[in-house]
N, CA, C and O atoms as a printed pandas DataFrame, in Angstrom:
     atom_number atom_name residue_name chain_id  residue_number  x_coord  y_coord  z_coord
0              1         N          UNK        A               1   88.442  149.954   81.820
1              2        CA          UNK        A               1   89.019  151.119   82.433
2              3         C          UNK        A               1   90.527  150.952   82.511
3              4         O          UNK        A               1   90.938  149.863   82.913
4              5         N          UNK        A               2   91.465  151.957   82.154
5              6        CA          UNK        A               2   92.634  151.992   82.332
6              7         C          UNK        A               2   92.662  152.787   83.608
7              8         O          UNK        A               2   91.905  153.725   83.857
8              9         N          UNK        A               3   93.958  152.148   84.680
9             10        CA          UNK        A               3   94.055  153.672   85.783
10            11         C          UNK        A               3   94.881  154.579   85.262
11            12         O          UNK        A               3   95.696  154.014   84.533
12            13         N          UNK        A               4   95.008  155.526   85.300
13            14        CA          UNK        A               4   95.591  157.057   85.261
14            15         C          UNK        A               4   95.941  157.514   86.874
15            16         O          UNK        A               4   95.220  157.924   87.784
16            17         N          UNK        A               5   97.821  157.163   86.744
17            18        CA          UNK        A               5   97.544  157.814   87.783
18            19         C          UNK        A               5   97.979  158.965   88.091
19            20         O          UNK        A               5   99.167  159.152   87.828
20            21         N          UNK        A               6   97.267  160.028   88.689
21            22        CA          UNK        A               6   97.422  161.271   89.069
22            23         C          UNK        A               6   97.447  162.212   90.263
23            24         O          UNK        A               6   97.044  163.375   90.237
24            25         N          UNK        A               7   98.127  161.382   91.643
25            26        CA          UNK        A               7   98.091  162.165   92.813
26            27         C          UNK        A               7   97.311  161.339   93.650
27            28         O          UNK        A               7   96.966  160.157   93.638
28            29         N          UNK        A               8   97.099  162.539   94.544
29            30        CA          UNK        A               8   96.370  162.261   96.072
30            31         C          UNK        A               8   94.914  161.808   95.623
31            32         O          UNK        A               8   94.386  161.922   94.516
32            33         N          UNK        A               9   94.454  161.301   96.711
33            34        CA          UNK        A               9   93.291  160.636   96.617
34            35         C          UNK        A               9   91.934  161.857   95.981
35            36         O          UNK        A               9   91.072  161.780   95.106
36            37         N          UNK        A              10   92.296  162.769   96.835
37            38        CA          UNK        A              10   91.719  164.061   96.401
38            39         C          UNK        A              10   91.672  164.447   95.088
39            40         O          UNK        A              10   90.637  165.029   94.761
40            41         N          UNK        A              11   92.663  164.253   94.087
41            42        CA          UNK        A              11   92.893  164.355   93.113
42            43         C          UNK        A              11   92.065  164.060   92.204
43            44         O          UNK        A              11   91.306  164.692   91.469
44            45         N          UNK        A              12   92.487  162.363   92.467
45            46        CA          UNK        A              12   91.506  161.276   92.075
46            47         C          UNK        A              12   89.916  161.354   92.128
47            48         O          UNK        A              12   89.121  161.121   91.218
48            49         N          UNK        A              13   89.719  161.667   93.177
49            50        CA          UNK        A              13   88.155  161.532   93.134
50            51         C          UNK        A              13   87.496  162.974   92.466
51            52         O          UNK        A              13   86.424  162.933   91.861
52            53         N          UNK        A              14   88.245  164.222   92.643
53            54        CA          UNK        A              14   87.686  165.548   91.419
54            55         C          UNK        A              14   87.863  164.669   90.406
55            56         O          UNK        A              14   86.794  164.481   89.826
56            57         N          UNK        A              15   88.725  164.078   89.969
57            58        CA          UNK        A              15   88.450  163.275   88.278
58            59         C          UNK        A              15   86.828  162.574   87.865
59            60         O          UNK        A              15   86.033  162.704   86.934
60            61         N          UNK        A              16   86.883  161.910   88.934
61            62        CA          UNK        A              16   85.390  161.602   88.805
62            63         C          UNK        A              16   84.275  162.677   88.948
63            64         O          UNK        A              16   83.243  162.757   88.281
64            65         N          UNK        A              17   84.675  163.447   89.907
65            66        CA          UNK        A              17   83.304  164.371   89.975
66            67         C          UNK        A              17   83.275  165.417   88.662
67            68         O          UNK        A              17   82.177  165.755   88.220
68            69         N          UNK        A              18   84.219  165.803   88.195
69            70        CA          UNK        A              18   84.406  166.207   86.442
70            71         C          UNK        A              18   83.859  165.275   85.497
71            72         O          UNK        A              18   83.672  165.697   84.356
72            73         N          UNK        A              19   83.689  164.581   85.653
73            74        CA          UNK        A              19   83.531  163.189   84.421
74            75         C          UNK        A              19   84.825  163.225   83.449
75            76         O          UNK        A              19   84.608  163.038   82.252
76            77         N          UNK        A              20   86.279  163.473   83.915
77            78        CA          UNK        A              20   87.301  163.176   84.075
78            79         C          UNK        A              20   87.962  161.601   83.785
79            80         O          UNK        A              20   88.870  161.162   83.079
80            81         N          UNK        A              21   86.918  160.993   84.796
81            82        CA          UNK        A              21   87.282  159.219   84.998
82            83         C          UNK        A              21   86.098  158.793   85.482
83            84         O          UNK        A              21   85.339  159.491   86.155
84            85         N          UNK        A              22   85.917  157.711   85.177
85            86        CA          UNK        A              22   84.730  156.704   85.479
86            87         C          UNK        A              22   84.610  156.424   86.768
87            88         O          UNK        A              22   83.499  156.266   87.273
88            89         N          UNK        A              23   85.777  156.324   87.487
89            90        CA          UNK        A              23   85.682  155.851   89.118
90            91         C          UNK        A              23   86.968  156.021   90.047
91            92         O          UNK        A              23   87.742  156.791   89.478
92            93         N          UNK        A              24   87.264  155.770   90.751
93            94        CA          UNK        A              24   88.061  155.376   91.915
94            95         C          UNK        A              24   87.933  154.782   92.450
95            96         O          UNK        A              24   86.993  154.937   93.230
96            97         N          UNK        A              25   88.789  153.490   92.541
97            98        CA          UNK        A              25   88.673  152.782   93.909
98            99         C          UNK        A              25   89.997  152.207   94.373
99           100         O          UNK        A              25   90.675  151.601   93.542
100          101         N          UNK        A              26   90.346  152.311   95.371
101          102        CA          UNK        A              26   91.230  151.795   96.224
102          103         C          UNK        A              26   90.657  150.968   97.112
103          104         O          UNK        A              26   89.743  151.339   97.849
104          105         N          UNK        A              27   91.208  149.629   97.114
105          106        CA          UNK        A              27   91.103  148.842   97.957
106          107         C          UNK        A              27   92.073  148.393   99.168
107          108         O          UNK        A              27   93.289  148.543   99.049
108          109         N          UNK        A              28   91.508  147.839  100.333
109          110        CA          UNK        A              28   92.608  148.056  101.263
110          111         C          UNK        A              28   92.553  149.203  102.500
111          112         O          UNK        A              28   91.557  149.894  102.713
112          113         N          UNK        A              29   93.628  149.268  103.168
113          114        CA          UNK        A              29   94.055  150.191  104.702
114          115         C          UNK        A              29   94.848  151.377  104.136
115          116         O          UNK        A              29   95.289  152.239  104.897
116          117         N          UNK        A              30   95.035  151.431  102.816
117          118        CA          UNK        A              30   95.625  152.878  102.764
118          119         C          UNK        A              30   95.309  153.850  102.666
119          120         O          UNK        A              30   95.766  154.515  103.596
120          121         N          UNK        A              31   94.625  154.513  101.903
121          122        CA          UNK        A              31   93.993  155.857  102.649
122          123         C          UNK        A              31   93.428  155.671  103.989
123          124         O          UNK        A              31   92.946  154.674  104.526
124          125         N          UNK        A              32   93.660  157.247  104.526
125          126        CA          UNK        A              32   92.792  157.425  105.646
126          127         C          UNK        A              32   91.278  157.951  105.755
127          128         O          UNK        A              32   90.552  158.053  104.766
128          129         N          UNK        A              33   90.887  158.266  107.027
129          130        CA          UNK        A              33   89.620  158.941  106.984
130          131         C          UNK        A              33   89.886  160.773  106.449
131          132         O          UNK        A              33   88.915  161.286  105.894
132          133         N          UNK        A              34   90.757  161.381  106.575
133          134        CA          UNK        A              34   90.808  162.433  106.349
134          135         C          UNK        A              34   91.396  162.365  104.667
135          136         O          UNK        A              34   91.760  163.416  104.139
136          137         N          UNK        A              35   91.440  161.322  104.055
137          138        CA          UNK        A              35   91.850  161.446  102.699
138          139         C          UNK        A              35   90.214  161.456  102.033
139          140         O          UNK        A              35   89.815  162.045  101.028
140          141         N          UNK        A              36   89.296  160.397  103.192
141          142        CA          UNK        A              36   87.704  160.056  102.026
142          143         C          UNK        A              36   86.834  161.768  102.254
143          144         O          UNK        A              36   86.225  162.331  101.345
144          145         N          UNK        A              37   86.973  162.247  103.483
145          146        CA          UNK        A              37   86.096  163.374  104.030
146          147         C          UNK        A              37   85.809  164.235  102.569
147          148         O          UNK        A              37   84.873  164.066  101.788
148          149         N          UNK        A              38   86.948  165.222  102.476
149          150        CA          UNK        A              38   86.193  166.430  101.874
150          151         C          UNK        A              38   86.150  165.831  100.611
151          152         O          UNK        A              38   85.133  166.169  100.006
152          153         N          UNK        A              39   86.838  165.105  100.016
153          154        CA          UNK        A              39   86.899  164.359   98.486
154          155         C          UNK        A              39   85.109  163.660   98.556
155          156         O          UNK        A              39   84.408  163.835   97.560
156          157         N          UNK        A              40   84.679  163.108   99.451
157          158        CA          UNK        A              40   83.729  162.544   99.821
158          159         C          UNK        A              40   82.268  163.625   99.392
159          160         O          UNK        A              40   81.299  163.320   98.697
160          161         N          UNK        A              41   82.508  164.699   99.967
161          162        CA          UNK        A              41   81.320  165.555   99.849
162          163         C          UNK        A              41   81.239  166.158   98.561
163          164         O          UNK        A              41   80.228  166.483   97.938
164          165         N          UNK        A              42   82.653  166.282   98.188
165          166        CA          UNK        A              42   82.638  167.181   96.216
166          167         C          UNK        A              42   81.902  165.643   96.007
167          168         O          UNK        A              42   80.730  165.613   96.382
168          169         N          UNK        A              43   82.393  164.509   95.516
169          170        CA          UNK        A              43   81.752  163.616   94.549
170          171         C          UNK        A              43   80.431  163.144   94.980
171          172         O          UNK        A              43   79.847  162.215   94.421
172          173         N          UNK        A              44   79.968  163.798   95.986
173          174        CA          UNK        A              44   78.659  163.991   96.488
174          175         C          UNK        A              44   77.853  164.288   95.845
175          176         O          UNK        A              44   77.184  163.741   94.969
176          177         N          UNK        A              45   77.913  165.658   96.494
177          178        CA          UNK        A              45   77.535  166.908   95.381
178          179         C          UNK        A              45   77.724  167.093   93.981
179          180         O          UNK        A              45   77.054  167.914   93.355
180          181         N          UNK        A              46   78.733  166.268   93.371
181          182        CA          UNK        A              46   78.701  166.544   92.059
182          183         C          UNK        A              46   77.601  164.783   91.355
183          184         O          UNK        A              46   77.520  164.435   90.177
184          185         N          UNK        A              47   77.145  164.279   92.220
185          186        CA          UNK        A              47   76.251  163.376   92.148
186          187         C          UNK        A              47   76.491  161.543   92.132
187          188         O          UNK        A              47   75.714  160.594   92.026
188          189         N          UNK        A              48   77.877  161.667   92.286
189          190        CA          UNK        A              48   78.772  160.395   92.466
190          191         C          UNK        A              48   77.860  159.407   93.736
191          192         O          UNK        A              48   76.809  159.676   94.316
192          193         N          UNK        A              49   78.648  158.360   93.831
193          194        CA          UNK        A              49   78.267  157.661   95.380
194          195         C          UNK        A              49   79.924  157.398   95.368
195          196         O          UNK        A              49   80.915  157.295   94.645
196          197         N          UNK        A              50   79.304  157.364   97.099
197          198        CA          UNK        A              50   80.895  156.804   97.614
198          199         C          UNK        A              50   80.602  155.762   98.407
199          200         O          UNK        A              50   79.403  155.722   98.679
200          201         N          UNK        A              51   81.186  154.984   98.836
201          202        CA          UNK        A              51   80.696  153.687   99.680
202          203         C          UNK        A              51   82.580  152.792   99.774
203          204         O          UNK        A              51   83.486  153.053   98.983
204          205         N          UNK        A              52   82.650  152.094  100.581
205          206        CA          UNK        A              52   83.694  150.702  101.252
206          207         C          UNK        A              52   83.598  150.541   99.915
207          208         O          UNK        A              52   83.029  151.033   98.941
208          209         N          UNK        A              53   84.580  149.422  100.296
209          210        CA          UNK        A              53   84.505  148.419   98.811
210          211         C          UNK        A              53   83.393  147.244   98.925
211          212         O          UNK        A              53   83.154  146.423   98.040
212          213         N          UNK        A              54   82.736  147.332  100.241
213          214        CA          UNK        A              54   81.497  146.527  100.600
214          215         C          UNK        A              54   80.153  146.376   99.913
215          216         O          UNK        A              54   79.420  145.443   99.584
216          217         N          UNK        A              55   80.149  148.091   99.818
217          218        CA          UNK        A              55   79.224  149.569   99.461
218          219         C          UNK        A              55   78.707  149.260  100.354
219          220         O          UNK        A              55   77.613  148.700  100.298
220          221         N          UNK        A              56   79.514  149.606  101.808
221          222        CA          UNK        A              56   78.853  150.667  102.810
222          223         C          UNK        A              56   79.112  151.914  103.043
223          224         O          UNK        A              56   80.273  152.283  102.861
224          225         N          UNK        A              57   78.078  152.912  103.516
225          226        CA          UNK        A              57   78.302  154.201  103.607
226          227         C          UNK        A              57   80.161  154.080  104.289
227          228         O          UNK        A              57   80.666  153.142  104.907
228          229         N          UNK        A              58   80.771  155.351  103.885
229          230        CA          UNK        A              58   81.778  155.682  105.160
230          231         C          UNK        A              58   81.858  156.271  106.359
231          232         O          UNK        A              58   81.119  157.240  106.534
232          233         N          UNK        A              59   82.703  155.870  107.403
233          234        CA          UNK        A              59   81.952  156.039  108.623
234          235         C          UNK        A              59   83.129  156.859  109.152
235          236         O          UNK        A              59   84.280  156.431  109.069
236          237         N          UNK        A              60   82.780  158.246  109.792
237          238        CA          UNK        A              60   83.935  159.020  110.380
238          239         C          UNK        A              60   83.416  159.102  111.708
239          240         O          UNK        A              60   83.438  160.259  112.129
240          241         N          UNK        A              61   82.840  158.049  112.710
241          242        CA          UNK        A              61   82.230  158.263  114.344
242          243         C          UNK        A              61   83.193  156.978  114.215
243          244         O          UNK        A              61   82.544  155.959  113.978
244          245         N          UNK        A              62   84.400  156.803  114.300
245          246        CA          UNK        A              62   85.088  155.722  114.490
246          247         C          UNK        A              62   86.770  156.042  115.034
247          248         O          UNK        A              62   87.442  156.960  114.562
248          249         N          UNK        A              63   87.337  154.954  116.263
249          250        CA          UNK        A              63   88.442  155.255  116.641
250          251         C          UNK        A              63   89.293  155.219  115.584
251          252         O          UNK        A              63   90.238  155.994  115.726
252          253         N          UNK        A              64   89.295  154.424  114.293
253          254        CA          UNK        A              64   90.171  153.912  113.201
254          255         C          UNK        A              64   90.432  154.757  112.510
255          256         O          UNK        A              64   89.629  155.688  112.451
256          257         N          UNK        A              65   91.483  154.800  111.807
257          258        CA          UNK        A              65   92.217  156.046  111.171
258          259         C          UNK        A              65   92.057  155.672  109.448
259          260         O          UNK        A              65   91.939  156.491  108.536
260          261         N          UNK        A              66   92.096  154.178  109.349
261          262        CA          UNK        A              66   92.176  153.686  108.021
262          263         C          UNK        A              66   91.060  153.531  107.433
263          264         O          UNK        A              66   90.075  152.965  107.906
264          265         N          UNK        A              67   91.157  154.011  106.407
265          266        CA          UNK        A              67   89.884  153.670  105.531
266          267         C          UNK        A              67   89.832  151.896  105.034
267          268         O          UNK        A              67   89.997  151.541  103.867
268          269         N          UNK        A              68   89.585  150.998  106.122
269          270        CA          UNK        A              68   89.791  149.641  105.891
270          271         C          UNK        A              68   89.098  149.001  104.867
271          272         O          UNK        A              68   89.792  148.217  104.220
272          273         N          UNK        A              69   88.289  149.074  104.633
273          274        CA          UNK        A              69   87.856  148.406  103.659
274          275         C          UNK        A              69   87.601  149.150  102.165
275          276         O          UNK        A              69   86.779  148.913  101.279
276          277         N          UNK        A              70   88.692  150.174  102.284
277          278        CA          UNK        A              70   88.794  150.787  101.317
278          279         C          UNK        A              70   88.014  151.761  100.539
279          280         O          UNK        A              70   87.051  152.062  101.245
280          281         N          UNK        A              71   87.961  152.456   99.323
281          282        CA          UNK        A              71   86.856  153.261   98.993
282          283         C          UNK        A              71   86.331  153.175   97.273
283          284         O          UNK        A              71   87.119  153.049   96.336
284          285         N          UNK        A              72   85.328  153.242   97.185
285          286        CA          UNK        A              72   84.677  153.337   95.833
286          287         C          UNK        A              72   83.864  154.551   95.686
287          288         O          UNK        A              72   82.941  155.048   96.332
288          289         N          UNK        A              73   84.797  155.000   94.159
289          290        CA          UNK        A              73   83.675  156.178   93.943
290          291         C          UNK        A              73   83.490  156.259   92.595
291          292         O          UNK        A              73   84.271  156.040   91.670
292          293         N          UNK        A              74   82.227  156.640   92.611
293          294        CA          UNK        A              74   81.823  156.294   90.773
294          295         C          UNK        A              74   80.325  156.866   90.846
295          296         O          UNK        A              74   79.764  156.998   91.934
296          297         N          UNK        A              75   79.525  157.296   89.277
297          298        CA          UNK        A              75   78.079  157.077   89.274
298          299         C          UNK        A              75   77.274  155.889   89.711
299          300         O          UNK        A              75   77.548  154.692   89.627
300          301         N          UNK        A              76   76.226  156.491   90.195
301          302        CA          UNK        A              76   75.411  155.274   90.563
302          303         C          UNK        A              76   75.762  153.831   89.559
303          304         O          UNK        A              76   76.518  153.001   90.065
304          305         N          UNK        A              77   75.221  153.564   88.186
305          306        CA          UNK        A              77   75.584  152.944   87.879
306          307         C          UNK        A              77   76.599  152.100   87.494
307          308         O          UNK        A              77   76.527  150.894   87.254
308          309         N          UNK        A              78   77.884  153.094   87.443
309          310        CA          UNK        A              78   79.261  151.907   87.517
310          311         C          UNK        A              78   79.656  151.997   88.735
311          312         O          UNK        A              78   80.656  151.290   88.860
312          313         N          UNK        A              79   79.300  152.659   89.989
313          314        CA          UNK        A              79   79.757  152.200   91.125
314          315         C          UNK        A              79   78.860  150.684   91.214
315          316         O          UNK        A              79   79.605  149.718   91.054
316          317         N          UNK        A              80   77.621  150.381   91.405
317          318        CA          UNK        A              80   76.884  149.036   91.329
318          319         C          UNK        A              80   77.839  148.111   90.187
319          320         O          UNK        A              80   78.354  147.098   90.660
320          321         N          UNK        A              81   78.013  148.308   89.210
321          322        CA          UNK        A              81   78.882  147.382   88.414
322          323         C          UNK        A              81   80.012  147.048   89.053
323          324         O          UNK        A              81   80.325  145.859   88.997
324          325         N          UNK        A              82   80.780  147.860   89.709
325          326        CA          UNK        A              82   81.790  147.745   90.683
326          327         C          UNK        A              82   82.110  146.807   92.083
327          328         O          UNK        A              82   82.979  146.001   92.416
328          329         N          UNK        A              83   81.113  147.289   92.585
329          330        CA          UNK        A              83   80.688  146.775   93.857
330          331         C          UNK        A              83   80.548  145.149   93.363
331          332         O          UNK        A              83   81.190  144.146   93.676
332          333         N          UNK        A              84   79.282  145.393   92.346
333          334        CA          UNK        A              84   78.930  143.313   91.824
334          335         C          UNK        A              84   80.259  142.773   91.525
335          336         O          UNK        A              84   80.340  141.556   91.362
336          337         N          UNK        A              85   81.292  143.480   91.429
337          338        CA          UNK        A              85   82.400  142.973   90.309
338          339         C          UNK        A              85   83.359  142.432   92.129
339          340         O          UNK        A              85   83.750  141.350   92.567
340          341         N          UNK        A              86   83.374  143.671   92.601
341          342        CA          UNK        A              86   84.239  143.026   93.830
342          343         C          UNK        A              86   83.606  141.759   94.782
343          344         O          UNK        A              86   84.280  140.822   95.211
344          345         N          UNK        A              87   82.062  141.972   95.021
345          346        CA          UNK        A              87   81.967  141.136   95.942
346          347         C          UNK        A              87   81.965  139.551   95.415
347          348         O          UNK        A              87   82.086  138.579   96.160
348          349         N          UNK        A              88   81.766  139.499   93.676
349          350        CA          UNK        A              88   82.419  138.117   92.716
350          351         C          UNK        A              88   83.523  137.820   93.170
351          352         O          UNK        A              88   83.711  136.629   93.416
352          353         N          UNK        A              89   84.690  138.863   93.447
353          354        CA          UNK        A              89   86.146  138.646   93.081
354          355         C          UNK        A              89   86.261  137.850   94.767
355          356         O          UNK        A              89   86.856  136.800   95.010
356          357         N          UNK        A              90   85.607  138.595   95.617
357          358        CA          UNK        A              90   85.372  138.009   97.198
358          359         C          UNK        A              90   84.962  136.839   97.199
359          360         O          UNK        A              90   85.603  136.104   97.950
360          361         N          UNK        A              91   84.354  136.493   96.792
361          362        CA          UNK        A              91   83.474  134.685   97.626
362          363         C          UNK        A              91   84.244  133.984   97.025
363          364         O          UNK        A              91   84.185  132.760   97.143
């Protein structure tokens, strides 16, 4: 994957829900919760997963503003390639 980059997070993740781009992920405290929300429900609906960089669901019942552990979004299957690839790069 090369990144392309093109804007707001929002941006980014319609790329994926187009089949545009293979994924998104940002890792890290920079986006917020109001950057994953509505980007969150298009790559939903357009059949994506979204998950941490953990792949845990994202959680908006929280005092925290940052999307801390960052976000992944991709098809089922290269989000899982993803996820295996980060939690390698972790231990």
């Amino acid at each position: 994957m090369t990144p392309v980059p093109c804007g707001s997070v929002g941006l980014k993740v319609s790329r994926v829900a187009t089949g545009e781009a293979d994924a998104y992920v940002h890792l890290g405290r920079g986006p917020k919760l109001w950057d994953g929300c509505a980007p969150e429900a298009i790559a939903r609906a357009a059949g994506a997963e979204v998950t941490d960089a953990r792949g845990q669901l994202l959680r908006y019942d929280t005092p925290e503003l940052p999307l801390a552990e960052g976000i992944v979004v991709a098809s089922a299957p290269m989000a899982a390639r993803l996820l295996a690839a980060l939690a390698t790069a972790d231990a």
